[in-house]
Coordinates of C-alpha atoms in Angstrom, one line a residue:
Chain A
M1 CA -25.8 49.7 -15.6
A2 CA -27.6 47.1 -18.0
F3 CA -31.8 45.8 -19.0
F4 CA -32.8 42.5 -20.4
V5 CA -35.2 42.1 -23.3
E6 CA -37.5 39.0 -24.0
G7 CA -39.0 37.0 -26.7
A8 CA -38.1 35.7 -30.3
K9 CA -38.5 39.2 -32.0
N10 CA -37.1 41.5 -29.6
V11 CA -34.0 39.2 -28.8
T12 CA -33.2 39.0 -32.4
E13 CA -34.3 43.0 -32.8
L14 CA -31.2 43.3 -30.3
L15 CA -28.5 40.5 -31.8
L16 CA -29.1 42.9 -35.1
S17 CA -28.6 46.2 -33.4
D18 CA -25.0 48.2 -31.9
F19 CA -26.2 47.4 -28.2
N20 CA -23.4 45.8 -25.9
I21 CA -25.0 42.5 -25.5
S22 CA -23.5 40.2 -22.5
H23 CA -25.6 37.4 -21.8
L24 CA -27.6 35.5 -24.4
L25 CA -30.4 32.7 -22.7
F26 CA -31.6 30.4 -25.4
T27 CA -33.7 27.9 -25.7
D28 CA -33.5 24.8 -28.2
R29 CA -36.2 26.4 -30.6
Y30 CA -34.5 29.6 -30.9
L31 CA -31.8 27.8 -31.5
S32 CA -33.3 26.1 -34.5
E33 CA -34.7 29.5 -35.6
Q34 CA -31.9 31.4 -35.4
P35 CA -29.0 29.1 -35.7
D36 CA -26.5 31.8 -37.7
L37 CA -27.2 34.5 -35.5
I38 CA -26.4 32.8 -31.9
E39 CA -23.2 31.2 -33.4
R40 CA -22.0 35.1 -34.7
F41 CA -22.9 36.5 -30.7
E42 CA -19.3 36.9 -28.7
G43 CA -20.7 37.3 -25.7
E44 CA -21.8 34.2 -22.6
K45 CA -24.0 32.1 -23.8
I46 CA -26.2 29.9 -22.1
R47 CA -28.2 27.2 -23.2
T48 CA -31.4 27.0 -21.6
T49 CA -35.7 26.1 -21.0
A50 CA -39.1 27.8 -21.7
A51 CA -39.3 27.0 -18.4
E52 CA -36.4 29.3 -16.5
L53 CA -36.9 31.8 -19.0
R54 CA -40.9 32.2 -17.6
R55 CA -38.6 32.3 -14.1
I56 CA -36.2 34.8 -14.7
G57 CA -38.4 37.3 -17.7
T58 CA -41.4 39.4 -16.9
F59 CA -43.7 36.9 -20.0
S60 CA -46.3 34.8 -18.8
S61 CA -44.7 32.6 -21.7
N62 CA -41.3 32.7 -23.2
E63 CA -40.4 29.9 -25.7
H64 CA -37.3 31.5 -27.0
A65 CA -34.7 33.8 -25.5
L66 CA -33.5 36.6 -23.0
A67 CA -30.7 38.6 -23.7
V68 CA -28.7 41.5 -21.1
A69 CA -27.2 44.5 -22.3
D70 CA -25.6 47.8 -21.4
I71 CA -28.2 50.7 -21.4
K72 CA -27.1 53.2 -23.5
P73 CA -25.2 56.6 -22.3
N74 CA -28.2 59.6 -22.5
L75 CA -26.1 61.1 -25.3
P76 CA -27.6 64.5 -26.8
V77 CA -29.7 63.5 -29.8
K78 CA -28.1 65.5 -33.2
I79 CA -31.1 66.9 -35.3
K80 CA -30.3 66.7 -39.1
P81 CA -31.6 69.6 -41.5
G82 CA -35.1 68.3 -42.6
E83 CA -35.3 65.8 -40.0
L84 CA -39.0 64.7 -38.1
V85 CA -38.2 64.4 -34.4
L86 CA -40.8 63.3 -31.6
A87 CA -40.8 64.6 -28.3
L88 CA -43.0 63.2 -25.8
D89 CA -43.6 65.9 -22.4
D90 CA -44.6 63.1 -19.2
V91 CA -46.1 60.2 -21.6
R92 CA -45.7 57.9 -18.1
D93 CA -47.5 54.8 -19.3
P94 CA -44.7 52.5 -20.6
G95 CA -47.8 50.4 -23.0
N96 CA -48.0 54.2 -24.4
L97 CA -44.1 54.4 -24.9
G98 CA -43.8 51.5 -26.3
T99 CA -46.3 51.2 -29.4
I100 CA -45.2 55.2 -30.1
I101 CA -41.5 53.3 -30.3
R102 CA -42.7 51.0 -32.8
I103 CA -45.0 54.1 -34.1
A104 CA -41.3 56.0 -35.0
D105 CA -39.8 53.4 -36.7
W106 CA -43.2 52.9 -39.2
Y107 CA -42.9 56.6 -40.1
G108 CA -39.2 56.5 -40.0
I109 CA -38.4 58.9 -37.3
E110 CA -35.1 58.4 -35.9
K111 CA -34.5 60.3 -32.7
I112 CA -37.4 60.9 -30.1
L113 CA -36.7 63.8 -26.9
L114 CA -38.3 62.3 -23.6
S115 CA -39.0 64.7 -20.8
P116 CA -37.4 63.3 -17.5
E117 CA -41.0 62.4 -16.2
T118 CA -41.5 60.0 -19.4
A119 CA -42.1 56.3 -18.9
D120 CA -38.8 54.7 -18.6
L121 CA -37.1 53.1 -22.4
Y122 CA -36.1 49.9 -20.7
N123 CA -38.7 49.2 -18.9
P124 CA -40.0 45.7 -19.6
K125 CA -43.7 46.4 -20.5
V126 CA -41.7 49.7 -23.0
L127 CA -39.7 47.5 -24.5
H128 CA -42.5 44.5 -25.3
A129 CA -44.9 47.0 -26.6
S130 CA -41.7 48.8 -28.9
M131 CA -42.0 45.2 -31.0
G132 CA -37.8 45.1 -31.1
S133 CA -38.2 49.2 -32.8
F134 CA -36.4 50.7 -29.3
S135 CA -32.9 49.1 -30.9
R136 CA -33.2 51.0 -34.0
I137 CA -34.2 54.4 -32.3
S138 CA -32.0 57.6 -30.6
F139 CA -33.1 58.5 -27.4
Q140 CA -32.6 61.4 -25.1
Y141 CA -34.1 62.2 -21.8
V142 CA -33.8 65.7 -21.5
D143 CA -35.7 68.9 -20.0
L144 CA -37.3 69.6 -23.2
A145 CA -37.8 73.5 -22.3
E146 CA -34.1 74.0 -22.5
K147 CA -33.6 71.9 -25.2
L148 CA -36.3 72.9 -27.5
A149 CA -35.7 76.2 -26.7
G150 CA -31.2 75.8 -28.2
L151 CA -33.3 74.2 -31.3
N152 CA -34.2 77.1 -33.7
L153 CA -36.4 74.5 -35.8
P154 CA -40.1 74.8 -35.5
V155 CA -41.4 72.6 -32.9
Y156 CA -45.2 71.6 -33.7
G157 CA -47.9 70.9 -30.6
A158 CA -50.5 68.0 -30.5
F159 CA -53.7 70.3 -28.2
L160 CA -57.3 69.4 -28.7
E161 CA -58.1 72.7 -29.6
G162 CA -55.3 74.1 -32.3
D163 CA -55.8 74.1 -36.2
S164 CA -56.5 71.4 -38.0
L165 CA -54.2 69.0 -39.0
H166 CA -55.6 68.3 -41.9
D167 CA -55.3 71.5 -43.4
F168 CA -51.8 71.9 -42.3
N169 CA -49.7 72.4 -45.6
G170 CA -46.0 73.9 -43.8
Q171 CA -42.8 72.2 -43.2
A172 CA -43.1 68.8 -42.2
T173 CA -40.4 68.8 -40.8
G174 CA -38.6 69.8 -37.2
I175 CA -40.1 68.2 -33.7
L176 CA -43.8 66.9 -33.2
L177 CA -44.6 67.4 -29.5
M178 CA -46.6 64.9 -28.1
G179 CA -47.7 65.7 -24.2
N180 CA -49.2 63.8 -20.7
E181 CA -52.1 61.4 -21.0
S182 CA -53.9 63.5 -18.6
K183 CA -52.6 66.5 -18.8
G184 CA -51.4 67.1 -22.4
I185 CA -49.0 69.6 -22.8
R186 CA -47.5 71.5 -19.9
P187 CA -48.0 75.0 -20.2
E188 CA -44.2 75.4 -19.6
L189 CA -43.7 74.7 -23.2
H190 CA -46.3 76.4 -24.6
T191 CA -44.5 79.6 -26.1
L192 CA -41.6 77.4 -27.4
I193 CA -44.9 76.0 -29.6
S194 CA -44.6 77.1 -33.6
R195 CA -48.0 75.9 -33.9
K196 CA -51.0 73.6 -32.2
L197 CA -52.4 71.6 -34.1
T198 CA -55.6 68.9 -33.9
I199 CA -56.6 66.0 -35.2
P200 CA -60.2 66.9 -36.5
G201 CA -62.7 64.8 -34.8
F202 CA -66.0 63.7 -36.7
G203 CA -67.9 62.1 -33.2
A204 CA -68.5 62.4 -30.1
A205 CA -65.4 61.0 -28.3
E206 CA -63.9 63.8 -26.2
S207 CA -60.1 63.0 -26.8
L208 CA -57.6 59.7 -28.8
N209 CA -55.3 58.3 -26.8
V210 CA -52.1 59.7 -27.5
A211 CA -50.2 56.8 -28.8
I212 CA -53.0 56.8 -31.2
A213 CA -53.4 60.3 -31.3
T214 CA -49.0 60.5 -32.5
A215 CA -49.6 57.7 -35.0
V216 CA -52.2 59.9 -36.7
F217 CA -49.8 63.4 -36.4
C218 CA -46.9 61.0 -37.9
D219 CA -49.6 59.9 -41.3
N220 CA -50.4 63.5 -41.9
F221 CA -47.0 64.6 -41.6
R222 CA -45.3 62.1 -43.5
R223 CA -48.0 62.2 -46.3
L224 CA -46.7 66.2 -46.6
A225 CA -43.2 65.3 -46.7
N226 CA -43.8 63.0 -49.5
Chain B
M1 CA -78.5 39.1 -19.7
A2 CA -77.0 41.9 -18.1
F3 CA -72.8 43.3 -17.4
F4 CA -71.9 46.5 -15.5
V5 CA -69.7 49.5 -15.9
E6 CA -66.9 51.1 -13.9
G7 CA -65.4 54.5 -13.5
A8 CA -67.1 58.2 -13.5
K9 CA -66.7 58.6 -17.2
N10 CA -68.0 55.4 -18.3
V11 CA -70.9 55.4 -16.3
T12 CA -71.6 58.9 -17.0
E13 CA -72.1 57.7 -20.7
L14 CA -74.5 55.2 -20.1
L15 CA -76.0 57.4 -18.2
L16 CA -76.4 59.2 -21.3
S17 CA -77.2 56.4 -23.5
D18 CA -80.1 54.9 -24.4
F19 CA -79.5 51.0 -22.2
N20 CA -82.3 49.9 -20.1
I21 CA -80.1 50.3 -16.2
S22 CA -81.1 48.5 -13.4
H23 CA -78.6 49.9 -11.3
L24 CA -76.5 52.5 -10.2
L25 CA -74.1 52.2 -7.2
F26 CA -72.2 55.3 -6.1
T27 CA -69.8 57.5 -4.4
D28 CA -70.9 60.8 -2.3
R29 CA -68.5 61.9 -4.4
Y30 CA -69.8 60.7 -7.7
L31 CA -73.3 62.1 -6.1
S32 CA -71.5 65.7 -5.8
E33 CA -70.1 65.9 -9.1
Q34 CA -73.5 64.3 -11.0
P35 CA -76.2 65.2 -8.9
D36 CA -79.1 65.6 -12.0
L37 CA -77.8 62.4 -13.5
I38 CA -78.4 60.2 -10.1
E39 CA -81.7 62.5 -9.1
R40 CA -83.0 61.2 -12.6
F41 CA -82.2 57.7 -12.7
E42 CA -85.1 56.3 -12.1
G43 CA -83.8 51.8 -11.5
E44 CA -82.3 50.9 -8.3
K45 CA -80.0 53.1 -6.6
I46 CA -77.5 52.3 -4.6
R47 CA -75.3 54.7 -2.1
T48 CA -72.0 53.0 -1.6
T49 CA -68.1 53.7 -0.8
A50 CA -65.4 53.9 -2.7
A51 CA -63.7 50.3 -1.1
E52 CA -67.2 48.6 -2.0
L53 CA -66.7 49.3 -5.7
R54 CA -63.2 48.6 -5.5
R55 CA -64.4 44.7 -3.8
I56 CA -67.5 44.1 -7.1
G57 CA -65.4 45.4 -9.5
T58 CA -62.5 45.4 -12.0
F59 CA -60.5 48.4 -11.4
S60 CA -58.4 49.2 -9.0
S61 CA -59.9 52.0 -7.6
N62 CA -63.1 53.4 -8.3
E63 CA -64.3 56.6 -6.8
H64 CA -67.7 57.2 -8.2
A65 CA -69.4 54.6 -9.3
L66 CA -70.7 51.5 -11.3
A67 CA -73.7 50.8 -13.3
V68 CA -75.4 47.2 -14.2
A69 CA -77.2 46.9 -17.8
D70 CA -78.9 45.3 -20.0
I71 CA -77.1 43.2 -23.1
K72 CA -78.6 44.9 -26.4
P73 CA -80.1 42.4 -28.2
N74 CA -77.7 41.2 -31.0
L75 CA -79.9 43.0 -34.2
P76 CA -78.5 43.7 -37.8
V77 CA -77.2 46.3 -38.6
K78 CA -78.1 48.4 -41.0
I79 CA -76.0 50.8 -43.3
K80 CA -77.4 53.9 -44.8
P81 CA -76.2 55.1 -48.6
G82 CA -72.6 57.3 -47.7
E83 CA -72.4 55.4 -44.4
L84 CA -68.3 54.2 -43.4
V85 CA -68.7 51.8 -41.2
L86 CA -65.8 49.8 -39.3
A87 CA -65.7 46.0 -40.1
L88 CA -63.4 43.5 -37.4
D89 CA -62.7 40.5 -38.1
D90 CA -61.0 38.4 -35.1
V91 CA -59.5 41.1 -33.3
R92 CA -59.4 39.5 -30.3
D93 CA -57.3 42.0 -27.3
P94 CA -60.4 43.1 -25.6
G95 CA -57.9 46.7 -24.7
N96 CA -57.6 46.9 -29.0
L97 CA -61.0 46.1 -29.1
G98 CA -62.0 49.2 -27.0
T99 CA -59.6 51.5 -28.3
I100 CA -60.9 51.2 -31.5
I101 CA -65.0 51.7 -30.5
R102 CA -63.4 55.0 -29.1
I103 CA -61.4 56.0 -32.2
A104 CA -64.6 55.0 -34.3
D105 CA -66.6 57.6 -32.3
W106 CA -64.6 60.1 -32.9
Y107 CA -64.1 60.0 -36.0
G108 CA -68.0 60.0 -36.6
I109 CA -68.5 56.0 -37.6
E110 CA -71.8 54.8 -35.3
K111 CA -71.8 51.3 -36.5
I112 CA -68.9 48.0 -35.9
L113 CA -69.8 44.6 -37.7
L114 CA -67.7 42.3 -35.5
S115 CA -67.1 38.6 -36.3
P116 CA -68.3 36.3 -34.0
E117 CA -64.3 35.7 -32.5
T118 CA -64.3 39.0 -32.2
A119 CA -63.3 39.9 -28.0
D120 CA -66.8 40.2 -26.1
L121 CA -67.8 43.7 -26.3
Y122 CA -69.1 43.8 -22.6
N123 CA -65.9 42.5 -21.6
P124 CA -64.6 44.9 -18.6
K125 CA -61.4 45.8 -20.1
V126 CA -63.6 46.5 -23.8
L127 CA -65.8 48.6 -21.8
H128 CA -62.5 50.5 -20.0
A129 CA -60.5 51.0 -23.3
S130 CA -63.5 52.3 -25.0
M131 CA -64.1 55.5 -22.5
G132 CA -67.8 55.6 -22.9
S133 CA -67.9 55.5 -26.8
F134 CA -69.1 51.9 -26.6
S135 CA -72.5 53.4 -25.3
R136 CA -72.9 55.8 -29.1
I137 CA -72.2 53.1 -31.2
S138 CA -74.5 50.5 -32.6
F139 CA -72.6 46.9 -33.3
Q140 CA -73.8 44.2 -35.0
Y141 CA -71.6 40.3 -34.0
V142 CA -72.0 38.2 -37.5
D143 CA -70.9 36.3 -39.6
L144 CA -68.8 38.6 -41.8
A145 CA -68.5 36.7 -45.0
E146 CA -72.4 36.4 -45.2
K147 CA -73.1 39.8 -44.4
L148 CA -70.5 41.8 -46.2
A149 CA -71.9 39.1 -48.8
G150 CA -75.1 40.7 -49.3
L151 CA -74.5 44.8 -48.7
N152 CA -73.5 45.5 -52.7
L153 CA -71.1 48.0 -50.8
P154 CA -67.2 48.9 -51.2
V155 CA -65.5 46.6 -49.2
Y156 CA -61.9 48.1 -48.2
G157 CA -59.2 45.9 -46.5
A158 CA -56.4 46.9 -44.2
F159 CA -53.4 44.6 -45.6
L160 CA -49.5 45.0 -45.4
E161 CA -48.8 44.3 -49.1
G162 CA -52.3 46.6 -51.0
D163 CA -52.3 50.0 -52.6
S164 CA -50.6 53.6 -50.5
L165 CA -53.5 54.9 -48.4
H166 CA -52.5 58.3 -49.2
D167 CA -52.2 57.7 -52.9
F168 CA -56.4 56.1 -52.7
N169 CA -59.0 59.3 -53.5
G170 CA -62.1 57.0 -54.2
Q171 CA -64.9 57.3 -52.1
A172 CA -64.4 56.6 -48.7
T173 CA -67.8 55.2 -47.7
G174 CA -68.9 51.7 -47.5
I175 CA -67.2 49.2 -46.0
L176 CA -63.5 49.6 -43.4
L177 CA -62.2 46.1 -42.6
M178 CA -59.5 45.3 -40.1
G179 CA -57.9 42.5 -39.4
N180 CA -56.6 39.9 -36.6
E181 CA -53.4 41.5 -34.7
S182 CA -51.7 38.7 -36.2
K183 CA -53.0 36.8 -38.6
G184 CA -54.5 39.6 -40.7
I185 CA -57.7 39.3 -42.8
R186 CA -58.8 35.9 -42.9
P187 CA -58.2 34.5 -46.8
E188 CA -62.1 33.6 -47.1
L189 CA -62.7 37.3 -47.2
H190 CA -60.6 38.4 -49.4
T191 CA -63.0 37.7 -52.3
L192 CA -65.2 40.2 -50.4
I193 CA -63.1 43.4 -50.9
S194 CA -63.0 45.5 -53.7
R195 CA -59.8 47.5 -52.7
K196 CA -56.9 45.9 -50.6
L197 CA -55.2 49.4 -49.3
T198 CA -51.3 49.6 -46.5
I199 CA -50.7 52.0 -44.2
P200 CA -46.9 53.1 -46.3
G201 CA -43.8 53.0 -44.0
F202 CA -41.2 55.2 -43.9
G203 CA -38.3 53.2 -41.8
A204 CA -38.4 49.3 -40.4
A205 CA -41.1 48.5 -38.4
E206 CA -42.9 45.1 -39.6
S207 CA -46.3 46.3 -38.8
L208 CA -48.7 48.5 -36.8
N209 CA -51.0 47.4 -34.0
V210 CA -54.4 47.4 -35.5
A211 CA -56.1 49.9 -32.8
I212 CA -53.4 51.8 -34.4
A213 CA -53.5 51.5 -38.3
T214 CA -57.4 51.6 -37.8
A215 CA -56.7 55.3 -36.8
V216 CA -54.8 55.8 -39.6
F217 CA -57.2 54.2 -42.0
C218 CA -60.6 56.2 -40.3
D219 CA -58.2 59.7 -40.6
N220 CA -57.1 58.7 -44.3
F221 CA -60.7 58.2 -45.2
R222 CA -62.5 61.2 -43.4
R223 CA -60.2 63.5 -44.7
L224 CA -61.0 62.8 -48.1
A225 CA -65.0 62.7 -47.2
N226 CA -64.2 66.7 -45.6

C-alpha cells in the first residue's frame, strides 16, 4: 500500500525520513532548492511542472514536489520507561490529527496510539497539517482499551470536569489520552484512567478544540518534566 | 452594515449578546430547542426549513437557525489596569482568527486588538470557528504601532527565538502580541516589545500554528496570574 505527500516541506521531510519512497516528482524550482536530496534519491525520479503536480495532487498549488512512499506496517508501539506517549480516542477530523502530530513533534513526543476510528494518518489533509512531522513519529492504530490495560502505566485523561492541570505536579510520563471532538473520551476507557485532568477556564467558552487542548496539556507536562 | 451567523451554537450566543439583531430565521427544530429565546426576540422572525438555511448560508448543513445583525462600530478598546489583552499582527487565516477568539474567551481575555491586515472578524469562517465566543469579546481594528506606543503597558511578543515562556515569571498583564502565520511579528513593531518570549520546544518541529501558540501563551500567563 502506498501514499503520497505534496509540497516542499512535507516532501523534504519525507526524503529525510526512513520511509521507503518509490517515486519522486519534482519541478525545476524544487531541483534548484534541494539538488542534493534529489541527487541522493534512489527511487524513480520524474521531472515535471507545477501544473502537472496540481493535476495529480490535492493542493490548489504545488510549485515543488510530490512523492510516493509505502505505508508503514501497523506495528506495536513499545513504550520506554519515563516516556510520554499520546493516545487519541476517535479524533476524527483530519486537520485536528495533523495539527496534533505537529504539536507532538514540537514537544518531543515520539509515539502516538490511535483508536481505529481516529482519522487516517495517510489522508492528504492530515499529512499537510502535520507540516512534515508525521515522518518523525511512530503510530499504532489499536484497540485502546486493550492496549492501555496491558501497559501498566499512568493514563492521564483530558476531561472538562477533572482536577486542574495547573495544580498537577505528578510524574508527567505515561499516556496522555485525548478524546473525540464532540463526545470526549469513550466511557469504556474511563476505568483505565489514573487521573482526570482539566485545563482551567477563566472565561465563558464551553470548551477548547482538541488540538488546542492537546498543546496545552503537552506544554504543562513538559514544563513538569524539566 | 450587517453580517449573519449560522448554526445553533452561534445563533444562540448571538441572541444572548448585546448585538443588534434585525432578522432571525429558524426551523421547527430550533423553535423546539429555544422557544424562550425566540419568543423574547423583538426583530423580524422568519420560520423556515433546513433546506432554505443551507441555500442562504455557507454551511453544508444547518438544521437550526440563521440570524442577521448589525456590525458593531470599530471603537477604541479601553484597557483596564491589570488586564491581559491580545493583539494580532496580520493573522490572515479566518480559521486561525476564529480559533483564537474561542481561546481568548476560554482564558477570560475580553479584548482583542487586530491589525488592519488581520482576517475580517465577520467572515463566516471566523464566526463559525469562534463557536459563539465572538459575541463576548470587544475588538478594535487599529494601527498596532500607533496603538501600542500610546498604551504605556508591557508588550509580550511571541517569537521563535526569545526567552523561555516556562521561565517567565513577570507580571502576566498588558499586551500579548502574536504575529502572522508565516512571517511572525512585523519588524516595525519590534521596538515596542518589552520582552520576546518563546514556547520551549522539545522535538524537531520548526514551529507551531499561531492559534496553538496563542493557547499555550494564554495558559502560561493565566497560570501566573492565579
